Coordinates of N, CA and C in Angstrom, one line a residue:
P26 N -19.7 16.9 32.8 CA -18.9 15.9 31.5 C -18.0 15.1 32.6
A27 N -17.1 15.8 33.2 CA -16.0 15.4 33.9 C -16.5 14.3 34.9
D28 N -17.6 14.5 35.8 CA -18.0 13.5 36.6 C -18.6 12.3 35.9
M29 N -19.3 12.4 34.7 CA -19.8 11.4 34.0 C -18.5 10.6 33.5
L30 N -17.4 11.2 33.0 CA -16.3 10.3 32.4 C -15.9 9.5 33.6
A31 N -15.7 10.1 34.9 CA -15.1 9.5 35.8 C -15.8 8.2 36.2
A32 N -17.1 8.5 36.2 CA -18.1 7.2 36.5 C -17.9 6.1 35.4
L33 N -18.0 6.6 34.2 CA -17.8 5.8 33.2 C -16.5 4.9 33.2
T34 N -15.6 5.6 33.6 CA -14.0 5.1 33.8 C -14.0 4.1 34.8
E35 N -14.8 4.1 35.8 CA -14.9 3.4 37.1 C -15.8 2.1 36.7
A36 N -17.0 2.3 35.9 CA -17.8 1.3 35.4 C -17.1 0.4 34.3
A37 N -16.1 1.0 33.4 CA -15.4 0.0 32.6 C -14.3 -0.7 33.2
R38 N -14.1 -0.1 34.4 CA -12.9 -1.1 35.3 C -13.6 -2.1 35.8
L39 N -14.7 -1.9 36.3 CA -15.6 -2.9 37.1 C -16.0 -4.0 36.0
R40 N -16.4 -3.7 34.9 CA -17.0 -4.4 33.6 C -16.1 -4.4 32.6
P41 N -14.9 -4.6 32.5 CA -14.0 -4.7 31.4 C -14.6 -5.3 30.0
D42 N -15.7 -6.2 30.3 CA -16.0 -6.8 28.8 C -17.2 -6.2 28.4
D43 N -17.9 -5.4 29.0 CA -19.1 -4.7 28.8 C -18.9 -3.6 27.7
A44 N -19.3 -3.9 26.3 CA -18.9 -3.2 25.2 C -19.8 -1.7 25.2
S45 N -20.9 -2.0 25.9 CA -21.9 -0.7 25.7 C -21.2 0.4 26.8
V46 N -20.5 -0.3 27.8 CA -20.0 0.9 28.8 C -18.8 1.5 28.1
R47 N -18.1 0.6 27.5 CA -16.8 1.1 27.0 C -17.3 2.0 25.8
R48 N -18.2 1.7 25.0 CA -18.6 2.6 23.8 C -18.9 3.9 24.4
R49 N -19.8 4.0 25.4 CA -20.2 5.2 26.1 C -19.0 6.0 26.5
L50 N -18.0 5.4 27.3 CA -16.9 6.1 27.5 C -16.1 6.5 26.3
L51 N -15.8 5.9 25.5 CA -15.3 6.1 24.0 C -15.9 7.7 23.7
Q52 N -17.3 7.4 23.5 CA -17.9 8.6 22.8 C -17.8 9.7 23.8
G53 N -17.8 9.4 25.1 CA -17.7 10.7 26.0 C -16.1 11.2 25.7
Y54 N -15.0 10.5 25.9 CA -13.7 11.2 25.6 C -13.8 12.0 24.1
I55 N -14.5 11.2 23.0 CA -14.5 11.9 21.8 C -15.3 13.3 21.8
A56 N -16.5 13.3 22.6 CA -17.1 14.5 22.9 C -16.4 15.6 23.6
Q57 N -15.4 15.2 24.4 CA -14.7 16.1 25.2 C -13.4 16.6 24.5
G58 N -13.2 15.8 23.4 CA -12.0 16.2 22.5 C -10.8 15.8 23.0
D59 N -11.0 14.4 23.9 CA -9.6 13.9 24.4 C -9.4 12.7 23.6
I60 N -8.8 12.9 22.4 CA -8.7 11.7 21.4 C -7.6 10.6 22.0
E61 N -6.6 11.2 22.7 CA -5.6 10.5 23.4 C -6.3 9.4 24.3
Q62 N -7.0 9.8 25.1 CA -7.9 8.8 26.0 C -8.8 7.9 25.2
A63 N -9.5 8.5 24.3 CA -10.3 7.9 23.6 C -9.6 6.6 22.9
Q64 N -8.2 6.9 22.2 CA -7.7 5.7 21.6 C -7.2 4.6 22.7
R65 N -7.1 5.0 24.0 CA -6.7 3.9 24.9 C -7.8 3.3 25.5
V66 N -9.0 3.8 25.2 CA -10.3 2.7 25.3 C -10.8 1.9 24.2
A67 N -10.7 2.5 22.9 CA -10.8 1.8 21.8 C -10.1 0.2 21.8
T68 N -10.9 -0.6 21.5 CA -10.4 -1.9 21.3 C -10.8 -2.7 20.0
T69 N -11.6 -2.1 19.4 CA -12.1 -3.1 17.9 C -11.7 -2.1 16.9
S70 N -11.9 -2.5 15.7 CA -11.6 -2.1 14.6 C -12.6 -0.8 14.4
A71 N -13.9 -1.0 14.6 CA -14.8 -0.1 14.1 C -14.6 1.2 15.3
E72 N -14.3 1.0 16.4 CA -14.2 2.2 17.4 C -12.8 3.0 16.8
L73 N -11.7 2.3 16.5 CA -10.6 3.0 16.1 C -11.0 3.9 14.6
L74 N -11.8 3.4 13.8 CA -12.3 4.1 12.8 C -13.2 5.4 13.2
E75 N -13.8 5.3 14.2 CA -14.5 6.4 14.8 C -13.5 7.6 15.0
I76 N -12.3 7.2 15.5 CA -11.4 8.0 16.1 C -10.6 8.7 14.9
V77 N -10.4 7.6 13.7 CA -9.8 8.2 12.6 C -10.5 9.4 12.0
A78 N -11.9 9.2 12.1 CA -12.7 10.2 11.1 C -12.6 11.7 12.0
V79 N -12.4 11.6 13.3 CA -12.1 12.9 14.1 C -10.8 13.3 13.8
L80 N -9.9 12.5 13.9 CA -8.5 12.8 13.5 C -8.3 13.5 12.1
E81 N -9.0 13.2 11.2 CA -9.0 13.5 9.8 C -9.8 14.9 9.7
R82 N -10.9 15.0 10.5 CA -11.5 16.4 10.5 C -10.7 17.3 11.2
E83 N -9.9 16.8 12.2 CA -9.0 17.9 12.5 C -7.7 18.2 12.0
G84 N -7.4 17.4 11.0 CA -6.3 17.8 10.0 C -5.0 16.9 10.7
R85 N -5.3 16.2 11.6 CA -4.2 15.4 12.2 C -3.6 14.1 11.3
T86 N -3.4 14.4 10.1 CA -3.3 13.2 9.1 C -2.2 12.1 9.6
D87 N -1.1 12.3 10.3 CA -0.2 11.4 10.5 C -0.7 10.6 11.6
D88 N -1.7 11.2 12.7 CA -2.1 10.4 13.7 C -3.3 9.6 13.2
A89 N -3.9 10.3 12.3 CA -5.0 9.4 11.8 C -4.5 8.3 11.0
L90 N -3.3 8.4 10.2 CA -2.8 7.0 9.6 C -2.6 6.2 10.8
K91 N -1.9 6.3 11.6 CA -1.5 5.3 12.8 C -2.7 4.7 13.3
A92 N -3.8 5.5 13.4 CA -4.9 4.8 13.9 C -5.6 3.8 13.0
L93 N -5.5 4.5 12.0 CA -5.9 3.4 10.6 C -5.3 2.2 10.6
I94 N -3.9 2.3 10.5 CA -3.1 1.0 10.7 C -3.4 0.2 11.6
E95 N -3.7 0.6 12.8 CA -4.1 -0.1 14.1 C -5.3 -0.7 13.7
A96 N -6.5 0.0 13.2 CA -7.5 -0.7 12.8 C -7.5 -1.7 12.0
A97 N -6.7 -1.7 11.1 CA -6.7 -2.7 9.7 C -6.1 -4.0 10.4
L98 N -4.9 -3.8 11.4 CA -4.4 -5.0 12.2 C -5.5 -5.7 13.0
L99 N -6.5 -5.0 13.3 CA -7.5 -5.7 14.3 C -8.6 -6.3 13.4
A100 N -8.5 -5.7 12.0 CA -9.5 -6.6 11.3 C -8.9 -7.1 9.8
P101 N -7.9 -8.2 10.1 CA -7.2 -8.8 8.9 C -8.2 -9.4 7.8
D102 N -9.3 -9.5 8.3 CA -10.3 -10.1 7.0 C -11.2 -8.8 6.3
D103 N -11.0 -7.8 6.7 CA -11.6 -6.5 6.1 C -10.7 -6.1 5.0
L104 N -11.1 -6.8 3.6 CA -10.3 -6.3 2.5 C -10.5 -4.9 2.1
A105 N -11.4 -4.2 2.1 CA -11.8 -2.9 1.8 C -10.9 -1.9 2.8
L106 N -10.7 -2.2 4.1 CA -10.0 -1.5 4.9 C -8.6 -1.6 4.3
R107 N -8.3 -2.8 4.3 CA -6.6 -3.2 4.0 C -6.4 -2.5 2.7
T108 N -7.2 -2.1 1.8 CA -7.0 -1.6 0.5 C -6.8 0.0 0.7
R109 N -7.7 0.4 1.7 CA -7.7 1.8 2.1 C -6.4 2.2 2.7
V110 N -5.9 1.4 3.7 CA -4.7 1.5 4.4 C -3.5 1.5 3.5
A111 N -3.4 0.6 2.6 CA -2.4 0.5 1.6 C -2.2 1.8 0.8
R112 N -3.6 2.3 0.4 CA -3.4 3.4 -0.7 C -3.0 4.5 0.2
E113 N -3.4 4.8 1.4 CA -2.9 6.2 2.1 C -1.5 5.8 2.7
C114 N -1.2 4.8 2.9 CA 0.4 4.5 3.5 C 1.1 5.0 2.1
I115 N 0.8 4.6 0.8 CA 1.6 4.9 -0.3 C 1.4 6.4 -0.4
N116 N 0.4 6.9 -0.3 CA 0.1 8.4 -0.5 C 1.1 9.1 0.5
A117 N 1.2 8.7 1.5 CA 2.0 9.3 2.6 C 3.6 8.9 2.4
G118 N 3.7 8.1 1.6 CA 5.2 7.6 1.4 C 5.9 6.6 2.4
Q119 N 4.9 5.9 3.3 CA 5.4 5.0 4.2 C 5.2 3.8 3.7
F120 N 6.3 3.5 2.8 CA 6.2 2.3 2.2 C 6.6 1.0 3.1
A121 N 7.2 1.2 4.0 CA 7.6 0.2 5.1 C 6.2 -0.4 5.6
E122 N 5.6 0.5 5.7 CA 3.9 0.0 6.3 C 3.2 -0.7 5.3
V123 N 3.4 -0.4 4.1 CA 2.5 -0.9 3.0 C 2.7 -2.5 2.9
R124 N 4.0 -2.9 3.0 CA 4.2 -4.4 2.9 C 3.5 -5.4 3.8
Q125 N 2.8 -5.0 5.0 CA 2.0 -6.0 5.8 C 0.6 -5.8 5.2
F126 N 0.2 -4.8 4.5 CA -1.2 -4.8 3.8 C -1.4 -5.3 2.5
L127 N -0.5 -4.9 1.6 CA -0.6 -5.0 0.4 C -0.3 -6.4 -0.3
T128 N -1.2 -7.0 -0.7 CA -1.1 -8.2 -1.5 C -1.8 -8.2 -3.0
L129 N -1.8 -9.1 -4.0 CA -2.5 -9.3 -5.1 C -3.9 -8.9 -4.8
E130 N -4.6 -9.7 -3.9 CA -5.9 -9.4 -3.6 C -6.3 -8.2 -3.1
V131 N -5.7 -7.6 -2.4 CA -5.8 -6.3 -1.7 C -5.8 -5.2 -2.8
A132 N -4.6 -5.3 -3.9 CA -4.5 -4.5 -4.8 C -5.8 -4.6 -6.0
G133 N -6.4 -5.6 -5.9 CA -7.5 -5.9 -7.0 C -7.1 -5.4 -8.3
E134 N -7.7 -4.5 -9.0 CA -7.4 -4.1 -10.4 C -6.7 -2.6 -10.3
D135 N -6.4 -2.1 -9.1 CA -6.0 -0.7 -8.9 C -4.7 -0.6 -9.6
P136 N -4.2 0.0 -10.7 CA -2.9 0.1 -11.2 C -2.0 0.7 -10.3
D137 N -2.2 1.6 -9.4 CA -1.1 2.1 -8.7 C -0.7 1.3 -7.6
L138 N -1.8 0.5 -7.0 CA -1.5 -0.6 -6.1 C -0.8 -1.8 -6.5
L139 N -1.1 -2.1 -7.8 CA -0.3 -3.3 -8.3 C 1.0 -2.5 -8.7
R140 N 1.2 -1.5 -9.2 CA 2.5 -1.2 -9.4 C 3.4 -0.9 -8.2
A141 N 2.9 -0.4 -7.2 CA 3.6 -0.5 -5.9 C 4.0 -1.7 -5.3
L142 N 2.9 -2.6 -5.3 CA 3.2 -4.2 -4.7 C 4.3 -4.5 -5.7
A143 N 4.5 -4.6 -7.0 CA 5.1 -5.2 -7.9 C 6.8 -4.6 -7.4
R144 N 6.7 -3.3 -7.1 CA 7.9 -2.5 -6.8 C 8.6 -3.0 -5.4
L145 N 7.7 -3.4 -4.7 CA 8.0 -3.6 -3.3 C 8.7 -5.2 -3.4
D146 N 7.9 -6.1 -4.0 CA 8.4 -7.3 -4.3 C 9.8 -7.4 -4.9
L147 N 9.9 -6.6 -6.0 CA 11.1 -6.6 -7.0 C 12.2 -6.3 -6.1
Q148 N 12.2 -5.2 -5.4 CA 13.2 -4.6 -4.5 C 13.7 -5.5 -3.5
V149 N 13.0 -6.4 -3.0 CA 13.4 -7.6 -2.1 C 13.8 -8.7 -2.7
G150 N 13.7 -8.8 -4.0 CA 14.4 -9.9 -4.7 C 13.2 -10.9 -5.1
Q151 N 12.0 -10.5 -4.6 CA 10.9 -11.4 -4.9 C 10.5 -11.4 -6.4
L152 N 11.2 -12.0 -7.2 CA 10.7 -11.8 -8.7 C 9.6 -12.4 -9.3
E153 N 9.5 -13.3 -8.9 CA 8.1 -14.1 -9.5 C 6.7 -13.5 -8.7
E154 N 6.9 -12.9 -7.5 CA 5.7 -12.3 -7.0 C 5.8 -11.0 -7.9
G155 N 6.8 -10.4 -8.0 CA 6.8 -8.9 -8.7 C 6.3 -9.2 -10.0
R156 N 6.7 -10.2 -11.0 CA 6.3 -10.7 -12.2 C 4.7 -10.9 -12.4
A157 N 4.2 -11.4 -11.3 CA 2.7 -11.7 -11.1 C 2.0 -10.5 -11.2
A158 N 2.5 -9.4 -10.2 CA 1.8 -8.2 -10.1 C 1.8 -7.4 -11.3
L159 N 3.0 -7.2 -12.0 CA 3.2 -6.5 -13.2 C 2.3 -7.3 -14.4
T160 N 2.2 -8.2 -14.3 CA 1.4 -9.0 -15.4 C -0.2 -8.7 -15.3
K161 N -0.5 -8.9 -14.2 CA -1.9 -8.5 -13.7 C -1.9 -7.1 -14.1
L162 N -1.1 -6.2 -13.9 CA -1.3 -4.8 -14.3 C -1.5 -4.6 -15.9
L163 N -0.7 -5.3 -16.5 CA -0.7 -5.2 -17.9 C -1.9 -5.8 -18.6
N164 N -2.5 -6.9 -17.8 CA -3.6 -7.6 -18.4 C -4.8 -6.6 -18.1
V165 N -4.9 -6.1 -17.1 CA -6.1 -5.3 -16.7 C -5.8 -3.9 -17.2
H166 N -4.8 -3.4 -17.4 CA -4.5 -2.0 -18.0 C -3.4 -2.0 -18.8
P167 N -3.8 -2.6 -20.1 CA -2.6 -2.6 -21.2 C -2.1 -1.1 -21.5
G168 N -2.7 -0.2 -21.3 CA -2.1 1.2 -21.4 C -1.3 1.7 -20.7
R169 N -1.2 0.9 -19.5 CA -0.2 1.1 -18.4 C 1.3 0.7 -18.6
R170 N 1.8 0.5 -19.8 CA 3.2 -0.1 -20.1 C 4.2 0.8 -19.5
E171 N 4.0 2.2 -19.5 CA 5.1 3.2 -19.2 C 5.2 2.9 -17.5
D172 N 4.2 2.5 -17.0 CA 4.3 2.5 -15.6 C 5.5 1.5 -15.3
L173 N 5.6 0.4 -16.1 CA 6.5 -0.7 -15.6 C 8.2 -0.1 -16.1
V174 N 8.2 0.8 -16.9 CA 9.4 1.4 -17.4 C 9.8 2.4 -16.2
F175 N 8.9 3.1 -15.6 CA 9.2 4.0 -14.5 C 9.7 3.1 -13.5
V176 N 9.2 2.0 -13.1 CA 9.4 0.9 -12.1 C 11.0 0.4 -12.3
A177 N 11.2 0.2 -13.7 CA 12.5 -0.4 -14.2 C 13.6 0.7 -13.9
N178 N 13.2 1.8 -14.1 CA 14.3 2.9 -13.8 C 14.6 3.2 -12.4
D179 N 13.5 3.1 -11.5 CA 13.8 3.0 -10.1 C 14.7 1.9 -9.6
L180 N 14.5 0.8 -10.3 CA 15.2 -0.4 -9.9 C 16.6 -0.3 -10.3
V181 N 16.9 0.3 -11.3 CA 18.3 0.5 -11.9 C 19.0 1.5 -10.9
D182 N 18.1 2.4 -10.5 CA 18.9 3.4 -9.6 C 19.2 2.6 -8.3
Y183 N 18.5 1.8 -7.9 CA 18.8 1.1 -6.6 C 19.8 -0.3 -6.8
K184 N 20.5 -0.2 -7.9 CA 21.3 -1.5 -8.5 C 20.5 -2.9 -8.5
Q185 N 19.2 -2.8 -8.5 CA 18.5 -3.8 -8.9 C 18.3 -4.2 -10.4
V186 N 19.3 -4.7 -11.1 CA 19.3 -4.6 -12.5 C 18.5 -5.8 -13.1
E187 N 18.6 -6.9 -12.5 CA 17.6 -8.1 -13.0 C 16.4 -7.9 -12.9
A188 N 15.9 -7.3 -11.7 CA 14.6 -6.9 -11.5 C 14.1 -6.1 -12.3
A189 N 14.9 -4.9 -12.9 CA 14.2 -3.9 -13.7 C 14.4 -4.6 -15.1
F190 N 15.2 -5.4 -15.6 CA 15.3 -5.8 -16.7 C 13.9 -6.9 -16.8
L191 N 13.5 -7.5 -15.7 CA 12.0 -8.2 -15.8 C 11.1 -7.3 -16.3
C192 N 11.1 -6.3 -15.6 CA 10.0 -5.1 -16.1 C 10.0 -4.9 -17.8
V193 N 11.2 -4.5 -18.1 CA 11.5 -3.9 -19.5 C 11.0 -5.3 -20.4
D194 N 11.6 -6.5 -20.1 CA 10.9 -7.6 -20.7 C 9.5 -7.7 -21.1
L195 N 9.0 -7.5 -19.9 CA 7.4 -7.6 -19.9 C 6.9 -6.5 -20.7
V196 N 7.5 -5.3 -20.6 CA 7.0 -4.1 -21.6 C 7.1 -4.6 -23.0
A197 N 8.2 -5.3 -23.4 CA 8.5 -5.7 -24.8 C 7.6 -6.6 -25.2
D198 N 7.3 -7.7 -24.5 CA 6.3 -8.7 -24.6 C 5.1 -8.3 -24.8
A199 N 4.6 -7.1 -24.1 CA 3.1 -6.7 -24.3 C 3.2 -5.8 -25.5
A200 N 4.3 -5.1 -25.8 CA 4.4 -4.2 -27.1 C 4.0 -5.1 -28.3
L201 N 4.9 -6.3 -28.2 CA 5.1 -7.2 -29.4 C 3.7 -7.8 -29.7
L202 N 3.0 -8.1 -28.5 CA 1.6 -8.7 -28.8 C 0.6 -7.7 -29.4
E203 N 0.9 -6.4 -29.4 CA 0.2 -5.4 -30.0 C 0.6 -4.9 -31.2
D204 N 1.8 -5.9 -31.7 CA 2.6 -5.3 -33.0 C 3.0 -4.1 -32.9
D205 N 3.5 -3.5 -31.8 CA 4.1 -2.2 -31.6 C 5.6 -2.3 -31.4
W206 N 6.2 -2.8 -32.5 CA 7.7 -3.0 -32.4 C 8.6 -1.8 -31.8
G207 N 8.0 -0.5 -32.4 CA 8.8 0.5 -32.1 C 8.6 0.7 -30.3
G208 N 7.6 0.4 -29.8 CA 7.4 0.5 -28.4 C 8.4 -0.3 -27.8
A209 N 8.2 -1.7 -28.3 CA 9.1 -2.8 -27.5 C 10.7 -2.2 -27.8
A210 N 11.0 -1.8 -28.8 CA 12.5 -1.3 -29.1 C 12.7 -0.1 -28.1
S211 N 11.9 0.7 -28.0 CA 12.1 2.0 -27.1 C 12.5 1.7 -26.0
A212 N 11.6 0.8 -25.2 CA 11.7 0.3 -23.8 C 13.1 -0.3 -23.6
L213 N 13.5 -1.3 -24.5 CA 14.7 -1.9 -24.6 C 15.9 -1.0 -24.6
H214 N 15.7 0.0 -25.4 CA 16.9 0.9 -25.9 C 17.1 1.9 -24.6
E215 N 15.9 2.3 -23.9 CA 16.3 3.2 -22.8 C 16.8 2.4 -21.6
F216 N 16.6 1.2 -21.6 CA 17.1 0.3 -20.5 C 18.5 0.1 -20.8
V217 N 19.1 -0.3 -22.0 CA 20.7 -0.5 -22.2 C 21.4 0.8 -22.4
T218 N 20.6 1.8 -22.5 CA 21.1 3.1 -22.4 C 21.7 3.2 -21.1
R219 N 20.8 2.7 -19.9 CA 21.2 2.9 -18.6 C 22.3 1.9 -18.1
V220 N 22.0 0.6 -18.4 CA 22.7 -0.4 -18.6 C 23.5 -1.0 -19.6
P221 N 24.4 -0.4 -20.3 CA 25.0 -0.7 -21.4 C 25.6 -2.1 -21.6
N222 N 26.0 -2.8 -20.5 CA 26.6 -4.2 -20.6 C 25.7 -5.2 -20.3
H223 N 24.4 -5.0 -20.5 CA 23.3 -6.2 -20.0 C 23.1 -7.0 -21.4
I224 N 23.7 -8.2 -21.6 CA 23.9 -9.1 -22.7 C 22.6 -9.4 -23.0
P225 N 21.5 -9.9 -21.8 CA 20.4 -10.3 -22.5 C 19.2 -9.3 -23.1
A226 N 19.7 -8.1 -22.6 CA 18.8 -7.0 -23.2 C 19.5 -6.5 -24.5
L227 N 20.8 -6.5 -24.6 CA 21.2 -6.1 -25.9 C 20.7 -7.3 -27.1
M228 N 20.7 -8.5 -26.5 CA 20.4 -9.4 -27.6 C 18.7 -9.3 -27.7
R229 N 18.1 -8.9 -26.8 CA 16.7 -8.9 -27.1 C 16.1 -7.6 -28.0
L230 N 17.0 -6.4 -27.8 CA 17.0 -5.3 -28.6 C 17.5 -5.7 -30.1
L231 N 18.4 -6.5 -30.2 CA 18.9 -6.8 -31.4 C 17.8 -7.6 -32.2
D232 N 17.3 -8.5 -31.5 CA 16.1 -9.3 -32.2 C 15.1 -8.5 -32.8

């Protein structure tokens, strides 16, 4: 096997554009368990996804996620792959990485991805983008109003008061459309309890 890999390495050096040679070299390194060398050889999204599968089987989740992110960057038009990356980054708590992959299109109708997208937008002051994500979440999953309350509470903790009120205001609107006056009042009451001097929220609660 060592001689085979040496020969394939030399062949790849002589024919760097030969995909079949590179693939044989990649498979050789994977078979030998040399994932680091395999990653150096891989140049396409599909090749990196093969490496991701190996890393996941070995329980190397952090390395697998890094390779998955690299694969997604090489395939910007692969919507399913970008959705997978966004979901796995969220699960791993890597929200800084999520931003480059997560859009309304990528989130689709997934409530967790829509909530994460809205939170990311609102935290950086992109209120209209955040509103769009939350509105879509409520339209597709009207029973997930509590998600917006959780986002609002997080934003209050980060001193993003206006962004938090946007969330609560949407909850109130959604509740009123269902004649759920108690639900609307409850969401607003929780907000003004945490932000007692917010005049628009107080006026909305009074109404």
